Amino acid sequence: GAILEFSYVGYVKLTKTVGNETTINAILYEDSQMLEGVEVVAFGTQKKESVIGAISTVKVAELKTPSSNLTNALAGRIAGVISYQRTGEPGVDDASFFVRGVTTFGYKKDPLILIDGIELTSTDLARLQPDDIASFSIMKDATATALYGARGANGVILVKTKEGQKGKARLSLRVENSISTPTQEIELADPVTYMRLHNEAYLTRNPLAPLMYSEEKIDNTVPGAGSVIYPATDWRKELLKDFTMNQRVNLNITGGGDVARYYVAASYSQDNGILEVDKNSNFNNNIKQRVFLALAIDRQRPAVADVVDE
């Protein structure tokens, strides 16, 4: 009988012999070796050999790191992209990006961020979960300007999220726990040592100068001696934690048939800062539905709730 051949970029070729069947079901499986050679561009995907612009693609598996958000996970992974973080406070610790340097001091320097073709901010990018990303690419040269105009002059970050796959419902769950500790602690003098050194410095400059701290105060400040009247408080211990525990949970369900397919994802993350008062909880869900009628209709309903305790 006749032979049908099914092929697509990034998938293993499938060959089937046609007999008396009126309906033929064909399932193509991903070819990981070929997928590495596919680049996402402005109007679809191209083979890496046919792309003339400077485009970097990050493997989604490399983004699954124990970082507070996605923008921090990109640091040091893409050539020509500079990322920096202004603060480590939970909830506002998003990294900023420069693609191939800074060309202006006054105007907008951030790259264009497109998530599923919609322009969004770095905050929206930070809230994405690596488990929900299908592809991640960055356009770094004049090709971005040619395709997106002046808005793409600072580079373009292209993110495509996962869609529903035909078949039975498949559930995926990832639970992650991490520990954060200060990279370096400064050794500070205790209150008694500080007062003695302070008095010694005064006497070195002027032996007749009155002492700032009396011997009575120094003797009673010894921890436990007179904690009410002469407290010996370790403010660093009161303000900072020795370590913190952070939790992240991501759950997604995908499935569907010939008419409709769905992808439902929900995530929860809790980041506890080193400061005793810093805490951030993030709730995120994403629902994507595709209906195949005369044409394909995509529906997406993302929602994010960010709770910061101060």
PDB file of N, CA and C in Angstrom, residues 10-12 29-38:
ATOM      1  N   GLY A  10      11.763  19.616  14.827  1.00  0.00           N
ATOM      2  CA  GLY A  10      11.860  19.351  16.249  1.00  0.00           C
ATOM      3  C   GLY A  10      11.231  18.047  16.690  1.00  0.00           C
ATOM      4  N   TYR A  11      10.704  17.256  15.718  1.00  0.00           N
ATOM      5  CA  TYR A  11      10.051  15.996  16.069  1.00  0.00           C
ATOM      6  C   TYR A  11      10.635  14.850  15.238  1.00  0.00           C
ATOM      7  N   VAL A  12      10.535  13.631  15.790  1.00  0.00           N
ATOM      8  CA  VAL A  12      11.035  12.447  15.096  1.00  0.00           C
ATOM      9  C   VAL A  12      10.106  12.116  13.930  1.00  0.00           C
ATOM     10  N   TYR A  29       6.844  12.414  18.279  1.00  0.00           N
ATOM     11  CA  TYR A  29       7.543  12.600  19.544  1.00  0.00           C
ATOM     12  C   TYR A  29       8.700  13.584  19.362  1.00  0.00           C
ATOM     13  N   GLU A  30       8.952  14.358  20.416  1.00  0.00           N
ATOM     14  CA  GLU A  30       9.994  15.380  20.350  1.00  0.00           C
ATOM     15  C   GLU A  30      11.363  14.749  20.147  1.00  0.00           C
ATOM     16  N   ASP A  31      12.155  15.399  19.310  1.00  0.00           N
ATOM     17  CA  ASP A  31      13.546  15.002  19.103  1.00  0.00           C
ATOM     18  C   ASP A  31      14.411  16.043  19.796  1.00  0.00           C
ATOM     19  N   SER A  32      14.966  15.688  20.956  1.00  0.00           N
ATOM     20  CA  SER A  32      15.716  16.662  21.744  1.00  0.00           C
ATOM     21  C   SER A  32      16.915  17.215  20.990  1.00  0.00           C
ATOM     22  N   GLN A  33      17.539  16.404  20.137  1.00  0.00           N
ATOM     23  CA  GLN A  33      18.699  16.879  19.387  1.00  0.00           C
ATOM     24  C   GLN A  33      18.280  17.927  18.370  1.00  0.00           C
ATOM     25  N   MET A  34      17.143  17.730  17.716  1.00  0.00           N
ATOM     26  CA  MET A  34      16.686  18.698  16.726  1.00  0.00           C
ATOM     27  C   MET A  34      16.146  19.951  17.389  1.00  0.00           C
ATOM     28  N   LEU A  35      15.540  19.799  18.568  1.00  0.00           N
ATOM     29  CA  LEU A  35      14.974  20.961  19.236  1.00  0.00           C
ATOM     30  C   LEU A  35      16.041  21.972  19.601  1.00  0.00           C
ATOM     31  N   GLU A  36      17.263  21.519  19.841  1.00  0.00           N
ATOM     32  CA  GLU A  36      18.334  22.448  20.179  1.00  0.00           C
ATOM     33  C   GLU A  36      18.669  23.356  19.002  1.00  0.00           C
ATOM     34  N   GLY A  37      18.314  22.967  17.791  1.00  0.00           N
ATOM     35  CA  GLY A  37      18.636  23.761  16.620  1.00  0.00           C
ATOM     36  C   GLY A  37      17.488  24.602  16.118  1.00  0.00           C
ATOM     37  N   VAL A  38      16.463  24.831  16.959  1.00  0.00           N
ATOM     38  CA  VAL A  38      15.306  25.620  16.557  1.00  0.00           C
ATOM     39  C   VAL A  38      15.321  26.935  17.316  1.00  0.00           C
TER      40      VAL A  38
END
